[in-house]
CSV table of C-alpha atoms and ligand atoms in Angstrom, one decimal:
chain,number,residue,atom,x,y,z
Y,332,MET,CA,-41.0,-34.0,167.7
Y,333,GLY,CA,-40.3,-37.3,169.0
Y,334,ILE,CA,-37.0,-38.9,167.7
Y,335,LYS,CA,-39.0,-41.5,165.5
Y,336,LYS,CA,-41.1,-38.7,163.8
Y,337,LYS,CA,-38.0,-36.4,163.3
Y,338,ILE,CA,-36.2,-39.3,161.4
Y,339,LEU,CA,-39.1,-39.8,159.5
Y,340,PHE,CA,-39.8,-36.3,158.5
Y,341,LYS,CA,-36.4,-35.8,157.4
Y,342,PHE,CA,-36.4,-39.2,155.5
Y,343,LEU,CA,-39.8,-38.3,153.5
Y,344,THR,CA,-39.0,-34.8,152.7
Y,345,ASP,CA,-35.4,-35.6,151.4
Y,346,ASP,CA,-35.4,-38.9,149.9
Y,347,VAL,CA,-38.5,-40.5,148.6
Y,348,ASN,CA,-39.6,-39.8,144.8
Y,349,PRO,CA,-43.0,-37.9,145.0
Y,350,VAL,CA,-44.9,-40.8,142.9
Y,351,PHE,CA,-44.1,-43.3,145.7
Y,352,GLN,CA,-44.7,-41.1,148.8
Y,353,PRO,CA,-48.4,-41.9,149.2
Y,354,LEU,CA,-47.4,-45.6,149.2
Y,355,LEU,CA,-45.3,-45.3,152.2
Y,356,VAL,CA,-48.8,-45.8,154.1
Y,357,ASN,CA,-50.7,-48.2,151.7
Y,358,ARG,CA,-51.9,-51.1,153.5
Y,359,SER,CA,-52.7,-53.5,150.6
Y,360,ARG,CA,-51.7,-57.0,151.1
Y,361,TYR,CA,-50.2,-57.2,147.6
Y,362,LEU,CA,-48.3,-53.9,146.6
Y,363,HIS,CA,-47.3,-54.3,143.0
Y,364,LEU,CA,-44.5,-51.7,141.9
Y,365,PHE,CA,-44.1,-52.4,138.4
Y,366,GLY,CA,-43.0,-50.6,135.1
Y,367,GLY,CA,-40.1,-49.4,133.1
Y,368,ALA,CA,-36.5,-49.7,133.7
Y,369,GLY,CA,-34.7,-47.4,136.3
Y,370,SER,CA,-38.0,-45.8,137.7
Y,371,GLY,CA,-36.9,-46.2,141.4
Y,372,LYS,CA,-38.9,-49.0,142.3
Y,373,SER,CA,-36.3,-51.0,144.0
Y,374,VAL,CA,-35.2,-48.0,145.8
Y,375,PHE,CA,-38.7,-47.1,147.1
Y,376,ALA,CA,-39.1,-50.7,148.1
Y,377,SER,CA,-36.3,-50.6,150.3
Y,378,GLN,CA,-37.2,-46.9,151.8
Y,379,LYS,CA,-40.6,-48.3,152.5
Y,380,LEU,CA,-39.4,-51.1,154.6
Y,381,ILE,CA,-37.0,-48.7,156.3
Y,382,TYR,CA,-39.7,-46.1,157.2
Y,383,ARG,CA,-42.1,-49.1,158.3
Y,384,SER,CA,-39.0,-50.4,160.6
Y,385,ILE,CA,-38.9,-47.1,162.3
Y,386,ARG,CA,-42.6,-46.3,162.6
Y,387,GLU,CA,-43.8,-49.5,163.5
Y,388,SER,CA,-42.1,-52.3,165.8
Y,389,ARG,CA,-41.0,-55.8,166.3
Y,390,HIS,CA,-41.3,-56.6,162.3
Y,391,LYS,CA,-39.5,-59.5,160.6
Y,392,PHE,CA,-39.1,-58.2,157.1
Y,393,LEU,CA,-38.3,-60.9,154.5
Y,394,LEU,CA,-36.0,-60.1,151.3
Y,395,VAL,CA,-36.8,-62.7,148.9
Y,396,ARG,CA,-35.5,-63.5,145.4
Y,397,LYS,CA,-35.7,-66.8,143.4
Y,398,VAL,CA,-32.0,-67.2,144.0
Y,399,ALA,CA,-30.5,-66.8,147.2
Y,400,ARG,CA,-27.0,-65.5,146.0
Y,401,THR,CA,-28.5,-62.4,144.2
Y,402,ILE,CA,-30.2,-61.2,147.4
Y,403,ARG,CA,-26.7,-59.8,148.7
Y,404,HIS,CA,-25.9,-57.7,145.6
Y,405,SER,CA,-29.4,-56.7,145.3
Y,406,GLN,CA,-31.7,-56.0,147.9
Y,407,PHE,CA,-29.4,-56.2,151.1
Y,408,ASN,CA,-26.8,-53.7,149.6
Y,409,LEU,CA,-29.6,-51.4,148.5
Y,410,LEU,CA,-31.0,-51.3,152.1
Y,411,LYS,CA,-27.6,-50.8,153.5
Y,412,ALA,CA,-26.7,-47.9,151.0
Y,413,MET,CA,-30.2,-46.4,151.8
Y,414,ILE,CA,-29.8,-46.6,155.6
Y,415,TYR,CA,-26.4,-44.8,155.1
Y,416,SER,CA,-27.4,-42.1,152.4
Y,417,SER,CA,-30.2,-41.2,154.5
Y,418,GLY,CA,-28.0,-40.9,157.6
Y,419,LEU,CA,-30.0,-43.4,159.7
Y,420,SER,CA,-27.0,-45.7,160.3
Y,421,ARG,CA,-26.8,-45.2,164.1
Y,422,TYR,CA,-30.2,-46.7,164.4
Y,423,PHE,CA,-29.3,-50.0,162.6
Y,424,LYS,CA,-27.2,-52.7,163.6
Y,425,ILE,CA,-26.0,-54.4,160.2
Y,426,THR,CA,-24.3,-57.9,160.2
Y,427,ASP,CA,-22.8,-58.3,156.8
Y,428,SER,CA,-21.9,-62.0,157.2
Y,429,ASP,CA,-25.3,-63.2,158.0
Y,430,MET,CA,-27.1,-60.3,155.9
Y,431,LEU,CA,-29.2,-59.3,158.8
Y,432,ILE,CA,-30.3,-55.7,159.5
Y,433,ARG,CA,-31.8,-54.8,162.9
Y,434,ASN,CA,-33.4,-51.6,163.7
Y,435,ILE,CA,-32.3,-51.0,167.4
Y,436,LEU,CA,-34.9,-48.4,168.2
Y,437,THR,CA,-37.8,-50.7,167.5
Y,438,GLY,CA,-36.4,-54.2,167.1
Y,439,SER,CA,-37.3,-54.9,163.8
Y,440,GLU,CA,-35.4,-57.3,161.5
Y,441,PHE,CA,-34.8,-57.6,157.9
Y,442,LEU,CA,-33.8,-61.3,157.0
Y,443,THR,CA,-33.3,-62.8,153.5
Y,444,ALA,CA,-34.1,-66.0,152.0
Y,445,GLY,CA,-33.9,-67.4,148.1
Y,446,LEU,CA,-36.7,-69.6,146.7
Y,447,ASP,CA,-33.7,-72.1,145.8
Y,448,ASP,CA,-33.1,-72.5,149.6
Y,449,ARG,CA,-36.3,-74.0,150.8
Y,450,GLU,CA,-34.7,-75.1,154.0
Y,451,LYS,CA,-33.9,-71.8,155.3
Y,452,LEU,CA,-37.2,-70.6,153.9
Y,453,LYS,CA,-38.8,-73.1,156.0
Y,454,SER,CA,-36.8,-72.1,159.4
Y,455,ILE,CA,-37.9,-68.6,159.2
Y,456,PHE,CA,-40.9,-67.9,161.5
Y,457,GLY,CA,-43.0,-64.9,162.5
Y,458,ILE,CA,-42.5,-63.2,158.9
Y,459,THR,CA,-44.5,-59.7,159.1
Y,460,SER,CA,-44.0,-58.5,155.5
Y,461,ILE,CA,-42.0,-59.8,152.4
Y,462,TRP,CA,-40.5,-57.8,149.6
Y,463,VAL,CA,-40.0,-59.8,146.4
Y,464,GLU,CA,-37.3,-58.2,144.0
Y,465,GLU,CA,-37.5,-59.1,140.4
Y,466,ALA,CA,-40.9,-60.8,141.0
Y,467,THR,CA,-41.2,-62.2,137.3
Y,468,GLU,CA,-38.4,-64.8,138.2
Y,469,LEU,CA,-40.9,-66.4,140.4
Y,470,ASP,CA,-43.4,-69.2,139.3
Y,471,ILE,CA,-46.9,-69.1,140.7
Y,472,ASN,CA,-46.0,-71.8,143.1
Y,473,ASP,CA,-43.0,-69.9,144.6
Y,474,PHE,CA,-45.4,-67.0,145.0
Y,475,ASN,CA,-48.2,-69.3,146.7
Y,476,GLN,CA,-45.4,-70.8,149.1
Y,477,LEU,CA,-44.5,-67.1,150.3
Y,478,ASP,CA,-48.2,-65.9,150.5
Y,479,LEU,CA,-48.7,-68.9,152.9
Y,480,ARG,CA,-45.8,-67.9,155.1
Y,481,LEU,CA,-47.4,-64.5,155.8
Y,482,ARG,CA,-50.2,-65.3,158.1
Y,483,GLY,CA,-51.0,-64.9,162.0
Y,484,ILE,CA,-51.4,-61.9,164.2
Y,485,THR,CA,-48.6,-59.4,163.6
Y,486,ASN,CA,-48.3,-56.1,165.3
Y,487,SER,CA,-49.0,-53.8,162.0
Y,488,TYR,CA,-50.3,-54.9,158.7
Y,489,LYS,CA,-48.9,-57.7,156.7
Y,490,GLN,CA,-47.7,-56.9,153.0
Y,491,ILE,CA,-45.9,-58.4,150.0
Y,492,LEU,CA,-44.3,-55.9,148.1
Y,493,LEU,CA,-43.7,-57.0,144.3
Y,494,THR,CA,-41.1,-55.2,142.1
Y,495,TYR,CA,-40.5,-56.0,138.6
Y,496,ASN,CA,-40.5,-54.9,134.9
Y,497,PRO,CA,-43.7,-56.1,133.0
Y,498,ILE,CA,-42.0,-58.4,130.5
Y,499,ASN,CA,-44.6,-60.8,129.6
Y,500,VAL,CA,-48.4,-59.9,129.5
Y,501,TYR,CA,-49.3,-63.3,129.9
Y,502,HIS,CA,-47.3,-63.7,133.3
Y,503,TRP,CA,-49.2,-64.8,136.5
Y,504,LEU,CA,-48.4,-61.3,137.8
Y,505,ASN,CA,-50.7,-59.7,135.2
Y,506,THR,CA,-53.1,-62.4,134.8
Y,507,LYS,CA,-53.7,-63.9,138.6
Y,508,ASN,CA,-56.8,-61.7,140.5
Y,509,PHE,CA,-55.1,-60.5,143.4
Y,510,GLN,CA,-57.4,-59.9,146.2
Y,511,ASP,CA,-56.5,-56.5,148.2
Y,512,SER,CA,-53.8,-55.3,145.9
Y,513,PHE,CA,-52.7,-52.1,144.7
Y,514,LYS,CA,-50.5,-51.6,141.6
Y,515,LEU,CA,-48.2,-48.8,140.8
Y,516,LYS,CA,-46.9,-48.5,137.2
Y,517,THR,CA,-43.8,-45.9,137.2
Y,518,THR,CA,-41.3,-45.1,134.4
Y,519,TYR,CA,-37.8,-43.4,134.5
Y,520,LYS,CA,-40.0,-40.2,134.2
Y,521,ASP,CA,-41.0,-40.7,137.8
Y,522,ASN,CA,-37.5,-40.8,139.0
Y,523,LYS,CA,-36.0,-37.6,139.8
Y,524,TYR,CA,-32.7,-39.1,140.4
Y,525,ILE,CA,-32.0,-40.8,137.1
Y,526,ASP,CA,-29.0,-39.8,135.0
Y,527,THR,CA,-29.3,-38.2,131.5
Y,528,ASP,CA,-27.1,-41.2,130.1
Y,529,TYR,CA,-29.6,-43.9,131.3
Y,530,ILE,CA,-32.6,-41.7,130.0
Y,531,ASN,CA,-30.7,-41.7,126.7
Y,532,VAL,CA,-30.3,-45.4,126.5
Y,533,LEU,CA,-33.7,-46.0,127.3
Y,534,ASN,CA,-35.0,-43.3,124.5
Y,535,ASN,CA,-32.7,-45.0,122.2
Y,536,LEU,CA,-34.7,-48.1,122.4
Y,537,LYS,CA,-37.4,-46.6,120.5
Y,538,GLU,CA,-35.4,-46.6,117.4
Y,539,GLN,CA,-34.4,-50.3,118.2
Y,540,ASP,CA,-37.7,-51.8,119.0
Y,541,SER,CA,-40.9,-50.6,119.6
Y,542,GLU,CA,-42.0,-53.9,122.1
Y,543,TYR,CA,-38.7,-53.4,124.2
Y,544,TYR,CA,-39.4,-49.5,124.2
Y,545,ASN,CA,-43.0,-50.1,125.4
Y,546,ILE,CA,-41.9,-52.4,128.3
Y,547,TYR,CA,-38.6,-50.9,129.5
Y,548,ALA,CA,-38.9,-46.9,128.7
Y,549,LEU,CA,-42.9,-47.0,129.2
Y,550,GLY,CA,-43.2,-49.7,131.7
Y,551,GLU,CA,-46.3,-51.2,129.8
Y,552,TRP,CA,-47.1,-54.9,129.6
Y,553,GLY,CA,-45.9,-56.4,126.4
Y,554,THR,CA,-44.3,-59.7,125.1
Y,555,LEU,CA,-40.5,-60.1,124.2
Y,556,LYS,CA,-40.5,-61.1,120.6
Y,557,ASN,CA,-37.5,-62.3,118.2
Y,558,ILE,CA,-35.8,-63.9,121.1
Y,559,ILE,CA,-32.3,-64.9,119.7
Y,560,TYR,CA,-31.3,-67.7,122.1
Y,561,LYS,CA,-33.1,-70.6,123.9
Y,562,PRO,CA,-32.4,-70.2,127.5
Y,563,PHE,CA,-29.2,-72.0,128.2
Y,564,VAL,CA,-29.6,-75.5,130.0
Y,565,ILE,CA,-29.1,-75.1,133.5
Y,566,LEU,CA,-26.7,-77.7,135.5
Y,567,GLU,CA,-26.1,-78.4,139.3
Y,568,SER,CA,-22.6,-79.1,138.5
Y,569,TYR,CA,-20.0,-78.8,135.7
Y,570,PRO,CA,-17.3,-81.3,134.5
Y,571,GLU,CA,-14.5,-81.4,137.0
Y,572,VAL,CA,-11.9,-81.2,134.6
Y,573,PRO,CA,-12.5,-79.1,131.4
Y,574,ASP,CA,-10.6,-79.4,128.4
Y,575,GLU,CA,-9.7,-75.6,128.1
Y,576,ILE,CA,-10.9,-72.5,129.9
Y,577,ILE,CA,-11.7,-69.1,127.8
Y,578,TYR,CA,-13.1,-65.9,128.9
Y,579,GLY,CA,-15.4,-63.2,127.2
Y,580,LEU,CA,-15.2,-59.5,128.1
Y,581,ASP,CA,-17.7,-56.5,127.8
Y,582,PHE,CA,-16.3,-53.3,129.0
Y,583,GLY,CA,-18.7,-51.0,130.6
Y,584,PHE,CA,-18.8,-48.3,133.1
Y,585,ASN,CA,-22.1,-46.6,132.9
Y,586,ASN,CA,-23.4,-50.2,131.8
Y,587,PRO,CA,-22.1,-53.2,133.4
Y,588,THR,CA,-18.9,-54.8,132.6
Y,589,ALA,CA,-19.3,-58.5,132.0
Y,590,PHE,CA,-16.5,-60.8,132.4
Y,591,ILE,CA,-17.4,-64.6,132.1
Y,592,GLU,CA,-15.4,-67.6,132.1
Y,593,ILE,CA,-16.3,-70.4,129.7
Y,594,GLN,CA,-14.9,-73.9,130.5
Y,595,ILE,CA,-14.9,-76.0,127.4
Y,596,LYS,CA,-15.4,-79.9,127.6
Y,597,ASP,CA,-16.1,-82.0,124.8
Y,598,LYS,CA,-17.2,-79.3,122.7
Y,599,CYS,CA,-19.6,-78.0,125.3
Y,600,TYR,CA,-19.6,-74.8,127.0
Y,601,TYR,CA,-20.0,-74.2,130.8
Y,602,LEU,CA,-20.6,-70.6,131.8
Y,603,LYS,CA,-19.6,-68.9,135.1
Y,604,GLU,CA,-20.2,-65.3,135.8
Y,605,PHE,CA,-17.4,-63.8,137.3
Y,606,VAL,CA,-17.8,-60.0,137.0
Y,607,TYR,CA,-21.1,-58.2,136.2
Y,608,LYS,CA,-20.9,-54.7,137.6
Y,609,SER,CA,-21.1,-51.0,136.7
Y,610,GLY,CA,-18.8,-48.1,137.7
Y,611,LEU,CA,-15.6,-50.2,137.6
Y,612,THR,CA,-12.7,-48.3,136.2
Y,613,ASN,CA,-10.3,-50.3,133.9
Y,614,SER,CA,-7.8,-50.7,136.9
Y,615,ASP,CA,-10.6,-51.6,139.2
Y,616,LEU,CA,-11.2,-54.4,136.8
Y,617,ILE,CA,-7.7,-55.4,136.2
Y,618,ASN,CA,-7.3,-55.8,140.0
Y,619,LYS,CA,-10.5,-57.7,140.2
Y,620,ILE,CA,-9.5,-60.0,137.4
Y,621,LYS,CA,-6.1,-60.5,138.9
Y,622,SER,CA,-7.8,-62.1,142.1
Y,623,PHE,CA,-9.3,-64.8,140.0
Y,624,ASN,CA,-6.1,-66.2,139.2
Y,625,ILE,CA,-6.4,-66.7,135.7
Y,626,LYS,CA,-3.4,-68.2,134.0
Y,627,ASN,CA,-1.6,-65.8,131.8
Y,628,THR,CA,-1.8,-68.4,128.9
Y,629,ASP,CA,-5.7,-68.4,129.0
Y,630,CYS,CA,-7.4,-66.5,126.1
Y,631,ILE,CA,-9.4,-63.5,127.1
Y,632,TYR,CA,-11.7,-62.2,124.2
Y,633,CYS,CA,-12.7,-58.4,124.3
Y,634,ASP,CA,-14.9,-55.8,122.9
Y,635,SER,CA,-12.9,-55.0,119.6
Y,636,SER,CA,-13.9,-51.3,119.9
Y,637,GLU,CA,-11.8,-50.4,123.2
Y,638,SER,CA,-8.5,-50.6,122.1
Y,639,ASN,CA,-6.9,-48.3,124.9
Y,640,ARG,CA,-8.4,-50.4,127.7
Y,641,ILE,CA,-7.4,-53.7,125.8
Y,642,GLU,CA,-3.6,-52.3,125.8
Y,643,GLU,CA,-4.0,-51.7,129.6
Y,644,PHE,CA,-4.8,-55.3,130.0
Y,645,LYS,CA,-2.0,-56.6,128.0
Y,646,LYS,CA,0.6,-54.4,130.1
Y,647,ALA,CA,-1.0,-55.8,132.9
Y,648,GLY,CA,0.1,-59.5,131.8
Y,649,PHE,CA,-3.3,-60.7,130.5
Y,650,ASN,CA,-3.3,-63.0,127.3
Y,651,VAL,CA,-6.2,-60.6,125.5
Y,652,PHE,CA,-7.6,-60.8,122.1
Y,653,THR,CA,-9.8,-58.5,120.2
Y,654,SER,CA,-12.9,-60.4,119.5
Y,655,ASN,CA,-14.3,-61.3,115.9
Y,656,LYS,CA,-16.5,-58.4,114.8
Y,657,SER,CA,-19.2,-60.1,113.0
Y,658,VAL,CA,-22.4,-60.1,115.5
Y,659,LYS,CA,-24.4,-62.0,112.9
Y,660,ASP,CA,-21.8,-64.9,112.1
Y,661,GLY,CA,-21.1,-64.8,116.0
Y,662,ILE,CA,-24.8,-65.3,117.1
Y,663,ASP,CA,-25.3,-67.9,114.4
Y,664,PHE,CA,-22.5,-69.8,115.5
Y,665,ILE,CA,-23.5,-69.6,119.2
Y,666,LYS,CA,-27.0,-71.0,118.3
Y,667,THR,CA,-25.3,-74.3,117.1
Y,668,CYS,CA,-23.5,-74.7,120.4
Y,669,LYS,CA,-24.2,-76.8,123.4
Y,670,ILE,CA,-24.1,-74.3,126.1
Y,671,TYR,CA,-24.6,-74.8,129.7
Y,672,SER,CA,-25.4,-72.3,132.8
Y,673,ASN,CA,-26.1,-72.6,136.6
Y,674,THR,CA,-28.2,-70.9,138.9
Y,675,GLU,CA,-25.5,-68.8,140.2
Y,676,ASN,CA,-25.3,-66.8,136.8
Y,677,VAL,CA,-27.8,-64.8,137.6
Y,678,ASN,CA,-27.4,-62.0,135.1
Y,679,ILE,CA,-26.6,-64.4,132.1
Y,680,ASN,CA,-29.8,-66.4,132.9
Y,681,LYS,CA,-31.7,-63.0,132.9
Y,682,GLU,CA,-30.1,-61.6,130.0
Y,683,VAL,CA,-30.9,-64.7,127.8
Y,684,LEU,CA,-34.4,-64.2,128.3
Y,685,SER,CA,-34.7,-60.9,127.2
Y,686,TYR,CA,-32.2,-60.8,124.3
Y,687,CYS,CA,-33.8,-60.1,121.4
Y,688,TYR,CA,-33.5,-58.9,117.6
Y,689,LYS,CA,-34.4,-55.6,116.6
Y,690,GLN,CA,-38.0,-55.1,114.9
Y,691,ASP,CA,-39.0,-51.9,113.5
Y,692,LYS,CA,-42.6,-50.5,113.4
Y,693,ASP,CA,-43.6,-52.2,110.1
Y,694,GLY,CA,-42.5,-55.6,111.5
Y,695,ASN,CA,-39.2,-56.1,109.7
Y,696,ILE,CA,-36.7,-58.0,111.8
Y,697,PHE,CA,-33.0,-57.2,111.5
Y,698,ASP,CA,-30.1,-59.5,112.3
Y,699,GLU,CA,-28.9,-57.2,114.9
Y,700,PRO,CA,-29.7,-57.7,118.7
Y,701,ILE,CA,-31.3,-54.9,120.4
Y,702,LYS,CA,-28.6,-53.0,122.7
Y,703,PHE,CA,-29.9,-53.4,126.3
Y,704,ASN,CA,-29.1,-55.8,128.6
Y,705,ASP,CA,-26.5,-57.4,126.4
Y,706,HIS,CA,-23.4,-57.3,128.2
Y,707,ALA,CA,-23.2,-60.9,129.1
Y,708,MET,CA,-24.7,-62.2,125.8
Y,709,ASP,CA,-21.8,-60.0,124.0
Y,710,ALA,CA,-19.1,-61.3,126.5
Y,711,ILE,CA,-20.0,-65.0,125.8
Y,712,ARG,CA,-20.2,-64.3,121.9
Y,713,TYR,CA,-16.7,-62.7,121.9
Y,714,ALA,CA,-15.3,-65.6,123.8
Y,715,ILE,CA,-17.1,-68.7,122.1
Y,716,TYR,CA,-17.3,-67.3,118.6
Y,717,SER,CA,-13.5,-65.8,118.4
Y,718,HIS,CA,-12.0,-68.9,120.0
Y,719,SER,CA,-13.6,-71.2,117.4
Y,720,LYS,CA,-12.3,-69.3,114.5
Y,721,ASN,CA,-8.8,-69.2,116.3
Y,722,LYS,CA,-8.0,-66.3,114.0
Y,723,PRO,CA,-8.0,-63.2,116.3
Y,724,THR,CA,-7.1,-59.9,114.3
Y,725,THR,CA,-3.3,-59.7,114.3
Y,726,THR,CA,-3.2,-56.1,115.6
Y,727,ASN,CA,-4.0,-56.9,119.2
Y,728,ILE,CA,-2.4,-60.3,119.6
Y,729,ARG,CA,0.2,-60.7,121.9
Y,730,LEU,CA,0.6,-63.9,124.0
Y,731,ILE,CA,2.2,-63.1,127.3
Y,732,GLY,CA,3.7,-65.4,129.4
T,1118,ATP,N1,-35.3,-42.0,146.1
T,1118,ATP,C1,-33.8,-41.9,145.4
T,1118,ATP,N2,-33.0,-41.6,145.9
T,1118,ATP,C2,-31.7,-41.6,145.3
T,1118,ATP,N3,-31.6,-42.4,144.3
T,1118,ATP,C3,-32.5,-42.9,143.7
T,1118,ATP,C4,-34.0,-43.0,144.1
T,1118,ATP,N4,-34.6,-43.5,143.5
T,1118,ATP,C5,-33.9,-44.0,142.4
T,1118,ATP,N5,-32.7,-43.6,142.5
T,1118,ATP,C6,-31.7,-43.9,141.6
T,1118,ATP,O1,-32.4,-44.3,140.4
T,1118,ATP,C7,-31.7,-45.4,140.0
T,1118,ATP,C8,-32.8,-46.4,139.5
T,1118,ATP,O2,-33.6,-46.8,140.7
T,1118,ATP,P1,-34.1,-48.1,141.0
T,1118,ATP,O3,-33.0,-49.2,140.8
T,1118,ATP,O4,-34.9,-48.1,142.2
T,1118,ATP,O5,-35.2,-48.4,139.4
T,1118,ATP,P2,-36.0,-49.4,139.3
T,1118,ATP,O6,-37.3,-49.2,138.9
T,1118,ATP,O7,-35.8,-50.8,140.3
T,1118,ATP,O8,-35.1,-50.3,138.0
T,1118,ATP,P3,-35.3,-51.7,137.3
T,1118,ATP,O9,-36.6,-51.8,136.6
T,1118,ATP,O10,-34.4,-51.6,136.2
T,1118,ATP,O11,-35.1,-52.7,138.4
T,1118,ATP,C9,-31.0,-46.1,141.4
T,1118,ATP,O12,-29.9,-46.8,140.9
T,1118,ATP,C10,-30.6,-44.7,142.0
T,1118,ATP,O13,-29.4,-44.5,141.3
T,1119,MG,MG1,-35.2,-52.7,140.3
């Protein structure tokens, strides 16, 4: 068996979820991988590109998202992880600084560009296939622009891989008539690697909101209803000297931990996403937050249910407070505030679009938000609302420094 065949044989039999295996050789111009959360879409997209980079030669794969800054922590890191976990690292040269990956057997390359970086996008020539991650972030003009870039004679077939959740039945991804396309819907049930905690989170959605459950657990096109906040206004830059800085912290481990900085100026709030990451232990998190050089007089408002973790933060010298517990009052207050975001706050901007009140099967809407993709939203509410009350619960208050 030749070296390429050997590599591919191992890769296929060991690593790719069965539902996706036939798509390794699917040649449609538009390959839609859509469906529920955690179904393995992104992992498969990276696997397919690695597979093609070995089997075919001299590719220039473009990894695209709406915002350039988000590519490193999603597509780029995922490709790297898949290359390492499949034992293929000796066949690739990875340059972290430029986010470049090159298959040294075949000369195929992976490049990255955000649609917010038109200059870089224009400067990349000879693209042979594209992977658009979280494709619902793109508008139709973004897509058309990419589509135009994929032309000319190439060694192998040209394909645009689109990975996304079906969040809006009226989205162009659903309504546009794609010629030469193939669409595969998957759910967590198609992913043999998904963990049981995450399955429970998805199954819990059934009790909370049927539309949400349809989209994220069943992978069906839906429309998010009862959205709580209007999207935060996006600014290019924030005031240079804020009146005050506060922080909101929602603890997670399997779920992401969200640590958000909020600058306050003339009663307006300006958000900055500092941490949004799963798998951080409390000491990882403390070390990470220490690296931001936060003043020990700046207030950090935390999830009130995590007293042990809060204690450790106090011991580490942070000025932490438990947040006010009233979710309803907090949300109502946030709705009255002027809150601004920027394009770098990828997870904040994403969560706000799908942060909804619960609705039961009979159409009754509740005052509570759905507990899913709500980590940055919680952190923001903890900080802004609790700070406005300026009456944190006394048990956990200790000003340090
Ligand atoms: N082939 C695989 N090998 C190993 N782990 C996998 C594989 N496919 C999926 N997983 C695991 O399942 C998790 C979810 O997969 P992935 O992120 O691809 O889902 P997704 O469909 O893109 O989810 P979302 O809709 O939330 O973006 C991954 O983080 C990984 O841990
Ligand atoms: Mg994904």
